[in-house]
Tab-separated table of C-alpha atoms and ligand atoms in Angstrom:
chain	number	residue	atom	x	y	z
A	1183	UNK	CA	5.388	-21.379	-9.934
A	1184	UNK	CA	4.612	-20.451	-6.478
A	1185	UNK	CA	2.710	-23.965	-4.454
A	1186	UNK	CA	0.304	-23.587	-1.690
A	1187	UNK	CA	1.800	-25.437	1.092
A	1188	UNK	CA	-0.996	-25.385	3.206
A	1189	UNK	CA	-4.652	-23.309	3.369
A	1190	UNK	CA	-6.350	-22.883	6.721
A	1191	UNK	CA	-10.351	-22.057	6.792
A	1192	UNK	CA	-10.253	-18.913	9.252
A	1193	UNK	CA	-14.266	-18.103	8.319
A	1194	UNK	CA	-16.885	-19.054	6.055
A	1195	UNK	CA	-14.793	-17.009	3.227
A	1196	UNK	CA	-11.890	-16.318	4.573
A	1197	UNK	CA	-8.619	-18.631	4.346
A	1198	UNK	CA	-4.905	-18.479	5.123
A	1199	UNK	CA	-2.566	-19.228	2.257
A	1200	UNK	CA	1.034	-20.282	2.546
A	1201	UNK	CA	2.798	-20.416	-0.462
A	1202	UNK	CA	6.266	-21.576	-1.215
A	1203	UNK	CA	8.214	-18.013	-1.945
A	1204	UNK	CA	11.731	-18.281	-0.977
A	1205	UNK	CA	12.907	-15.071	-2.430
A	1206	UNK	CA	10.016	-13.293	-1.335
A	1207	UNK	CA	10.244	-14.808	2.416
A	1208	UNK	CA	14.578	-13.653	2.372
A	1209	UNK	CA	13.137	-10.313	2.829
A	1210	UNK	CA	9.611	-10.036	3.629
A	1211	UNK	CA	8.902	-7.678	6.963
A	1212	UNK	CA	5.717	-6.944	8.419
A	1213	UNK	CA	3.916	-4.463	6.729
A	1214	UNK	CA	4.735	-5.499	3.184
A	1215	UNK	CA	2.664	-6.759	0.474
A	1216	UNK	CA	2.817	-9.150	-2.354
A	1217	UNK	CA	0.500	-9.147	-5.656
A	1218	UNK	CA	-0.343	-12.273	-7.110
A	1219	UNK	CA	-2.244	-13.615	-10.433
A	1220	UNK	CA	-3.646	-16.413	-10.594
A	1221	UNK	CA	-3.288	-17.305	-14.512
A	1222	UNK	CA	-2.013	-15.803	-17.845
A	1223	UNK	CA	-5.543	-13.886	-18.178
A	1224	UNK	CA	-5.811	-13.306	-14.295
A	1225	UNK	CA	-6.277	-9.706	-12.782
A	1226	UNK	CA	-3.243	-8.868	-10.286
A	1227	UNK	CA	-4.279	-8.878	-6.621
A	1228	UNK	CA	-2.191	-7.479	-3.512
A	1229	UNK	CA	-2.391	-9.238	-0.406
A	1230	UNK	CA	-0.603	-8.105	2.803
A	1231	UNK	CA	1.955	-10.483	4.427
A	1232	UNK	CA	0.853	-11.831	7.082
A	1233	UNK	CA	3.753	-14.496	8.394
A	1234	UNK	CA	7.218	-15.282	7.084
A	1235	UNK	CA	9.020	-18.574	7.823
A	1236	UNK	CA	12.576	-17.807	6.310
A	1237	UNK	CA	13.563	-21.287	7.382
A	1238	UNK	CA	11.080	-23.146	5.129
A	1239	UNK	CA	11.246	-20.031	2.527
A	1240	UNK	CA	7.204	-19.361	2.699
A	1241	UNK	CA	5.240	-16.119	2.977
A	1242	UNK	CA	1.542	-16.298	4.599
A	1243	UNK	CA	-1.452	-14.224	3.074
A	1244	UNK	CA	-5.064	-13.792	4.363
A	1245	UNK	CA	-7.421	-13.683	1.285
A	1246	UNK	CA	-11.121	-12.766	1.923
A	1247	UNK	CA	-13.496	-13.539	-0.691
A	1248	UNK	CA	-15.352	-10.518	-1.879
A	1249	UNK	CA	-15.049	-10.710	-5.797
A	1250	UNK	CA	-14.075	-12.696	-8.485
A	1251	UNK	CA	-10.400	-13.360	-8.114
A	1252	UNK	CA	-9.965	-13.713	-4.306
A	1253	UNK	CA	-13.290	-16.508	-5.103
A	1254	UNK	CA	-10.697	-17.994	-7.478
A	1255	UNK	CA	-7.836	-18.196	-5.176
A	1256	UNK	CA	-10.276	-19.420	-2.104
A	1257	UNK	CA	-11.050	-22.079	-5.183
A	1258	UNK	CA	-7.459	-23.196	-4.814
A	1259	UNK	CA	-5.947	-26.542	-2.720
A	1260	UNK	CA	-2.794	-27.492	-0.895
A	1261	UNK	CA	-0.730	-28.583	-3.482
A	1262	UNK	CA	-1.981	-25.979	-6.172
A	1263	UNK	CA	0.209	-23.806	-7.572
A	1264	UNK	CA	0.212	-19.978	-9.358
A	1265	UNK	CA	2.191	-18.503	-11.638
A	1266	UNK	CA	3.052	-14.897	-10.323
A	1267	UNK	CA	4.067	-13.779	-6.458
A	1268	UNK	CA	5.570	-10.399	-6.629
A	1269	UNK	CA	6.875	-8.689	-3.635
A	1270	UNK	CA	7.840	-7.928	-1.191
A	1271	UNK	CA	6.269	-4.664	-1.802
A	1272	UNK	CA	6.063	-1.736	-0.338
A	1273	UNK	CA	7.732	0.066	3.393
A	1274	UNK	CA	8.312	-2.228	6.095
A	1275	UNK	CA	6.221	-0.942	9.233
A	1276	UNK	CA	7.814	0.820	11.465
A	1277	UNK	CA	9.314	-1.266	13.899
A	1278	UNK	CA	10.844	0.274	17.439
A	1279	UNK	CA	9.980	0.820	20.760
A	1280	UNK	CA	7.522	3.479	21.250
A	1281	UNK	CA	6.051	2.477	24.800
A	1282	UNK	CA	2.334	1.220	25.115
A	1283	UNK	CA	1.062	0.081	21.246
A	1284	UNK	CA	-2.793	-0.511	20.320
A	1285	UNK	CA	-2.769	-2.767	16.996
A	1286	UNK	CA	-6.258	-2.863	15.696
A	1287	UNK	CA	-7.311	-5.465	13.082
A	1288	UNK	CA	-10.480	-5.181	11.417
A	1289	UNK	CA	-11.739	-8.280	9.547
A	1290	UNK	CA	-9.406	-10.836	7.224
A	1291	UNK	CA	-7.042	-7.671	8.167
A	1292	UNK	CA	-6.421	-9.342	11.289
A	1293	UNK	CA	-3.924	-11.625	10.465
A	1294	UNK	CA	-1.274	-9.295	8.851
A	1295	UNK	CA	-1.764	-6.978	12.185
A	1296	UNK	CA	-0.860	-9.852	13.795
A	1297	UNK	CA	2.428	-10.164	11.884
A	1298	UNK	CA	2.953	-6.290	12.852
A	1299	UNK	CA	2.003	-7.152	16.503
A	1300	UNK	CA	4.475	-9.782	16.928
A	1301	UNK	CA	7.028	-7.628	15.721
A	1302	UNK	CA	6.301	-4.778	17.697
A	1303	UNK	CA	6.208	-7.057	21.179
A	1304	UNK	CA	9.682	-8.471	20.100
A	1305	UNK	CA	10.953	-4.893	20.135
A	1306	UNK	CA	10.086	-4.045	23.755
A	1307	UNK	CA	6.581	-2.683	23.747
A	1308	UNK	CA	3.378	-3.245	25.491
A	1309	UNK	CA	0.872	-4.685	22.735
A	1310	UNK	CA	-2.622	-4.159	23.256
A	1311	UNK	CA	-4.639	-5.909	20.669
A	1312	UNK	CA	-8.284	-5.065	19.509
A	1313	UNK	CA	-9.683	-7.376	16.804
A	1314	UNK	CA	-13.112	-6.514	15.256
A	1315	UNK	CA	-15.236	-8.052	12.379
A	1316	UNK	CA	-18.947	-7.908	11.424
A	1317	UNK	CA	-20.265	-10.611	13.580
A	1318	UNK	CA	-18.556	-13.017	15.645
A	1319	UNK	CA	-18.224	-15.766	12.081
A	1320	UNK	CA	-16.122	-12.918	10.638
A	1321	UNK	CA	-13.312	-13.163	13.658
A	1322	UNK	CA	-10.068	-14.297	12.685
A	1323	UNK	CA	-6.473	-14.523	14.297
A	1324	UNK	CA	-7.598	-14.480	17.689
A	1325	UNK	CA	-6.024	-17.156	19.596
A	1326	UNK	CA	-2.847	-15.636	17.516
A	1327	UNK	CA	-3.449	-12.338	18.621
A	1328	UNK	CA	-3.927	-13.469	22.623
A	1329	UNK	CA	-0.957	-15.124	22.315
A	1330	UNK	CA	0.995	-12.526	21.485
A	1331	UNK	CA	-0.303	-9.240	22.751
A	1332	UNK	CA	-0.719	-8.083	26.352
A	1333	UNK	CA	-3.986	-7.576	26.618
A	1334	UNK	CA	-6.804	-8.679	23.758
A	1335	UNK	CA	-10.225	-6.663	23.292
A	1336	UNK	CA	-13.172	-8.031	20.572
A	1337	UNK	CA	-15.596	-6.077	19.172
A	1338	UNK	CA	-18.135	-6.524	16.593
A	1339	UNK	CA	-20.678	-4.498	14.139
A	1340	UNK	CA	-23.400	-6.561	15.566
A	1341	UNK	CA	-22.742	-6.904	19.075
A	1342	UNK	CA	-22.821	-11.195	18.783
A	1343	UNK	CA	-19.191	-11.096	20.466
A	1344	UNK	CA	-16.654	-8.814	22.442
A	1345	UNK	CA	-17.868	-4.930	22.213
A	1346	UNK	CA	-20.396	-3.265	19.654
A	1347	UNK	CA	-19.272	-1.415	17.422
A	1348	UNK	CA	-15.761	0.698	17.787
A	1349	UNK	CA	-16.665	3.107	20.464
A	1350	UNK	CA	-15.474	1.294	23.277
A	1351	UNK	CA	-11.943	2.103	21.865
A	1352	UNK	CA	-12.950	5.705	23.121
A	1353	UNK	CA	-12.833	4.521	27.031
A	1354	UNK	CA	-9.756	2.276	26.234
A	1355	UNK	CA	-7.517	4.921	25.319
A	1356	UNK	CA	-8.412	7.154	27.724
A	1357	UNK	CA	-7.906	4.789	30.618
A	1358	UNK	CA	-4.304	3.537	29.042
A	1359	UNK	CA	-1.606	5.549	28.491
A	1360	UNK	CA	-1.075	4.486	24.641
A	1361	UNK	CA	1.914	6.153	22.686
A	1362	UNK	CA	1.093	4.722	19.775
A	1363	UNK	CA	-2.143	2.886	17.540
A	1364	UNK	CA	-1.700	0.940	14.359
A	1365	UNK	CA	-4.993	-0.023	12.751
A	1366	UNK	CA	-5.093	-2.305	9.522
A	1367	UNK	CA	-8.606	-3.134	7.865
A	1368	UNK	CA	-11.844	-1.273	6.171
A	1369	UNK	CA	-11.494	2.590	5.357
A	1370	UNK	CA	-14.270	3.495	7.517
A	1371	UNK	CA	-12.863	0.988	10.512
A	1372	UNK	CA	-9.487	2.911	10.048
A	1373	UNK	CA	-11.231	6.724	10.095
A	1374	UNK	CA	-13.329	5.827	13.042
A	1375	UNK	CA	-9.854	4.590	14.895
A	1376	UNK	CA	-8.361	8.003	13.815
A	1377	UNK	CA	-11.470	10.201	14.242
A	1378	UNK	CA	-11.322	8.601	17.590
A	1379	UNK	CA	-7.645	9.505	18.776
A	1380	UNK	CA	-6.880	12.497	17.004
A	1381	UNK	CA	-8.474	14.532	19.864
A	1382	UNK	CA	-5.784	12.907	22.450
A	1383	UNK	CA	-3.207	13.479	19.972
A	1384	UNK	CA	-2.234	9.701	20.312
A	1385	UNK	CA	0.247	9.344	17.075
A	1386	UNK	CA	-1.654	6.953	14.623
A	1387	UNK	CA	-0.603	4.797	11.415
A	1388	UNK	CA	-2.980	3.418	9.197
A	1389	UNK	CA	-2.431	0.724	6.528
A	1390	UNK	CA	-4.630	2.676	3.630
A	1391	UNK	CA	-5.254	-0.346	0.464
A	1392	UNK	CA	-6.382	1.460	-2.385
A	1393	UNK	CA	-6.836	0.366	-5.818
A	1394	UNK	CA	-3.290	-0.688	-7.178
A	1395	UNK	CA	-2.198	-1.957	-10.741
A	1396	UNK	CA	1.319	-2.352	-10.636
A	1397	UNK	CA	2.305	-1.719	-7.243
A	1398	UNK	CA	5.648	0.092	-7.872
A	1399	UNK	CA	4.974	3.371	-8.115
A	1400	UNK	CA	4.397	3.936	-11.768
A	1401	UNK	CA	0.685	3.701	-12.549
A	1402	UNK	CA	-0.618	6.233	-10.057
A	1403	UNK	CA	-3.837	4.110	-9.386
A	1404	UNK	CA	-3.432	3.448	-5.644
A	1405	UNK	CA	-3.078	7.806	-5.414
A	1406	UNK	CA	-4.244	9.010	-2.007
A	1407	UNK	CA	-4.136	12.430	-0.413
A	1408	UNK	CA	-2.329	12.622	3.055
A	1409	UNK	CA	-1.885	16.096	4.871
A	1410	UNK	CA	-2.639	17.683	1.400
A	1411	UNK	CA	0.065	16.103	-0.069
A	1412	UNK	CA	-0.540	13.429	-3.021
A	1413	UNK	CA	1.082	9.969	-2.476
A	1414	UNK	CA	1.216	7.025	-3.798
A	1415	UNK	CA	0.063	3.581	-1.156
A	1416	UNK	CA	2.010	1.067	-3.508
A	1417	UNK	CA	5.605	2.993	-2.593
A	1418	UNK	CA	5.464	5.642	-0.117
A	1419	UNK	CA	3.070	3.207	2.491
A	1420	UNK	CA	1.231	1.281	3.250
A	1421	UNK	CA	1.432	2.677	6.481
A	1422	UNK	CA	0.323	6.659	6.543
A	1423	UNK	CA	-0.396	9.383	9.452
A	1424	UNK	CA	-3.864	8.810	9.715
A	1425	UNK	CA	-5.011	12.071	11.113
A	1426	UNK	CA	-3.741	13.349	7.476
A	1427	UNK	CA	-5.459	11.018	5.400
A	1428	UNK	CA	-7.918	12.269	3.084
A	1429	UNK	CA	-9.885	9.323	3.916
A	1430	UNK	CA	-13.524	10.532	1.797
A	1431	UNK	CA	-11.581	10.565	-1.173
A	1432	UNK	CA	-10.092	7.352	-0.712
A	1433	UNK	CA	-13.823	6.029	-0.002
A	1434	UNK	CA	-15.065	7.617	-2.997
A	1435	UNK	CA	-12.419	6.058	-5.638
A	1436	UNK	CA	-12.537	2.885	-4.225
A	1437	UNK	CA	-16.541	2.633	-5.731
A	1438	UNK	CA	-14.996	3.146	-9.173
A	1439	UNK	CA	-14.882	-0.243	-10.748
A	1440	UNK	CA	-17.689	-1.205	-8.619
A	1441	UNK	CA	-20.320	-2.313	-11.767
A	1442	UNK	CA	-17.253	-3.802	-13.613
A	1443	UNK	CA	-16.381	-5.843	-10.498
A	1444	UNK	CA	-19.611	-7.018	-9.932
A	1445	UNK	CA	-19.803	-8.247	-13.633
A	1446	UNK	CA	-16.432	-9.968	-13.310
A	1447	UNK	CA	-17.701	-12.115	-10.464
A	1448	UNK	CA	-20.926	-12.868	-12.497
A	1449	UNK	CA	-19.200	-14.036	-15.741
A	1450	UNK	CA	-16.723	-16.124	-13.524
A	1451	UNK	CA	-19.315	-18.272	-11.427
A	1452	UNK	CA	-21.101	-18.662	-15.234
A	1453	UNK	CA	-17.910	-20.125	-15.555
A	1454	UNK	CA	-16.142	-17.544	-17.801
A	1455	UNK	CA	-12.721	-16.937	-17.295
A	1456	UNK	CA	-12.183	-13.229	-18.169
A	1457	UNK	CA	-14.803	-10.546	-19.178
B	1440	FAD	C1	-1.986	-3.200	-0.565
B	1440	FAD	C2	-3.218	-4.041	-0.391
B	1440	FAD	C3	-3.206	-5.083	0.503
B	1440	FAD	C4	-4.333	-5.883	0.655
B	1440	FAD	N1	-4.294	-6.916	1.553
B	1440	FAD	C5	-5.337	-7.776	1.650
B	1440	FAD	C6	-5.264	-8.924	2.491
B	1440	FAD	O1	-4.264	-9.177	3.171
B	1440	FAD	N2	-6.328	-9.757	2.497
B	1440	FAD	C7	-7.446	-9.527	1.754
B	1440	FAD	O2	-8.371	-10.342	1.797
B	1440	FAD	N3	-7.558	-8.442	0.961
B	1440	FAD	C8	-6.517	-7.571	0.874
B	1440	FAD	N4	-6.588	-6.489	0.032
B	1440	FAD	C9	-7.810	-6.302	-0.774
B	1440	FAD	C10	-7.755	-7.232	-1.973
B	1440	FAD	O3	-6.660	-6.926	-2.789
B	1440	FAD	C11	-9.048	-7.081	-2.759
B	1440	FAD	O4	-10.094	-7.598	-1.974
B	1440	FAD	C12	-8.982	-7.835	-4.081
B	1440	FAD	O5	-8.127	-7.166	-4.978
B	1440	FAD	C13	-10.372	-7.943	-4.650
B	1440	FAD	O6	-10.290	-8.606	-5.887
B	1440	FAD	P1	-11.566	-9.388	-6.432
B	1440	FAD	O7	-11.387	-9.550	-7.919
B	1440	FAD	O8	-11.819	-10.621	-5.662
B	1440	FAD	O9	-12.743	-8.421	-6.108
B	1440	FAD	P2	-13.155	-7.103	-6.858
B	1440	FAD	O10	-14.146	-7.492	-7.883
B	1440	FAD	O11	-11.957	-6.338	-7.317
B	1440	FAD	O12	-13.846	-6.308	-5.662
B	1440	FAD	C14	-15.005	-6.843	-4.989
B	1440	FAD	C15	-15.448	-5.908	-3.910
B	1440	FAD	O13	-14.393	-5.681	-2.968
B	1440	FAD	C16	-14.137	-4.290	-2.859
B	1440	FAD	N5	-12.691	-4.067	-2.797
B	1440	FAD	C17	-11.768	-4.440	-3.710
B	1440	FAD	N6	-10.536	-4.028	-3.330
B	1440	FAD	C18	-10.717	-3.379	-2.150
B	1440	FAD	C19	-9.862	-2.715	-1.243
B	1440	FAD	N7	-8.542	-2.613	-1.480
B	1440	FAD	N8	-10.387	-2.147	-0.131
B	1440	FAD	C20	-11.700	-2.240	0.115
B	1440	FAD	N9	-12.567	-2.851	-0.696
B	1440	FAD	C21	-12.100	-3.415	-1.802
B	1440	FAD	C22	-14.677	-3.680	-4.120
B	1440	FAD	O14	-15.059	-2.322	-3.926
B	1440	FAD	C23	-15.858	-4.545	-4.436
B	1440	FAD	O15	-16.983	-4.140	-3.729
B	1440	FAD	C24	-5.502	-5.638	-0.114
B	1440	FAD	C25	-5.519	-4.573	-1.017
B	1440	FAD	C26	-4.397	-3.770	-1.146
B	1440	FAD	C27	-4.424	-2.631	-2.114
B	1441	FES	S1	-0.276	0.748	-7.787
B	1441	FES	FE1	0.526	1.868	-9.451
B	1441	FES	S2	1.395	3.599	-8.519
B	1441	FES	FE2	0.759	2.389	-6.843
């Protein structure tokens, strides 16, 4: 069984998880990702890693709730435990020094950028941080984030804090000499960050979180297409060139499940377990 050790409120539906995970935590890096279930009838969920303590032997997760299992898990207290914590799964990010870095965290995505930021400061670079959300409630990480990178820019969808919208990032590139951007967060937040520096050329990685099932390569549900090629998120990211990305696809099989998830939620806060 894997205990919550402690679970911090970031936003209205958003909380940080840290689970006891000592295996996990020997080898976590940033950029991994863990699936968890919640119960013997549960539906497997991947989160992204967002802190390690090797020390204590715990692993950190963001969890958003947008359906019926990450409602379940925000359902959870300190003290609770679940039964399954696989990982760590998939690449570690790549971690070096590549000069001037942007790391852009869109929404509950935030946190595991973060992780990735930290990381990439430690290894010499200049960290500029951007981190965006649909209105200023929806912010997360960002005393973490000003902490640790450079320079911090906010933006939101509405305007009610920091920037509207992502085209400020146009301007900030240009005026910085960036080498390199790492985004993290919602499909079209990650194509508008790539739409927006593949004109410069500016080398960009993209953490792209498609449907997945097993997470190890040997379902072929988390498929995407990246400079024609067909890969698999689970194994060969999650981070992927993201002026390569095929990202209407990936927008288009993400609605697939869409009427069965929204029944699953339904049944569950009727107080059904499974559908
Ligand atoms: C590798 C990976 C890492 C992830 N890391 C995190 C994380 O750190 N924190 C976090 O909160 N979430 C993360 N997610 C998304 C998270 O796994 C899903 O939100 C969760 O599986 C939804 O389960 P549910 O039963 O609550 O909702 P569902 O009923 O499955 O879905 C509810 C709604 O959310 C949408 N949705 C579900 N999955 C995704 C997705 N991957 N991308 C965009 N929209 C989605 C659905 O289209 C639907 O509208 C990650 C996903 C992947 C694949
Ligand atoms: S989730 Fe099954 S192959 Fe990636």
């Amino acid at each position: 069984m894997y205990k919550i050790e402690t679970k911090r409120k970031l936003a209205p539906t958003i909380n940080l998880f840290t689970f006891s995970a000592e295996e996990v935590a020997a080898k976590a890096k940033p950029g991994q990702f863990v699936i968890i279930r919640l119960d013997e009838d549960g539906e497997r969920i991947p989160l992204t890693i967002a802190n390690v303590d090797k020390e204590q032997g715990t692993i950190s997760v963001a969890c958003h709730e947008v359906g019926k299992t990450t409602a379940q898990l925000g359902s959870l207290k300190e003290g609770d435990a679940i039964p399954n914590l696989l990982g760590p799964l998939g690449k570690p990010a790549a971690i070096e020094k590549f000069g001037t870095v942007l790391c852009v965290g869109g929404g509950v995505m935030a946190a595991p950028i973060h992780f990735k930021a930290k990381a990439l400061r430690e290894a010499g670079n200049y960290v500029i941080g951007v981190v965006g959300a649909a209105t200023k409630d929806h912010l997360v990480f960002l005393e973490e984030m000003s902490k640790t990178c450079n320079e911090l820019y906010i933006a939101t969808d509405d305007g009610s804090e920091g920037y509207k919208g992502i085209d400020f990032l146009k301007d900030l590139i240009t005026k910085k000499k960036i080498d390199r951007v790492v985004a993290e967060g919602p499909v079209l937040m990650l194509k508008a960050v790539a739409d927006t520096t593949h004109p410069l050329k500016i080398p960009t990685v993209v953490d792209l979180i498609p449907t997945m099932i097993d997470g190890m390569g040997m379902c072929g549900a988390c498929r995407v297409g990246v400079g024609g090629k067909m890969l698999f998120a689970c194994v060969d990211g999650l981070e992927f060139d993201g002026h390569q990305v095929d990202f209407d696809e990936l927008l288009a099989r993400l609605k697939t499940y869409t009427l069965q998830e929204k029944v699953a939620k339904v049944f569950w806060e009727e107080g059904e377990k499974t559908i």
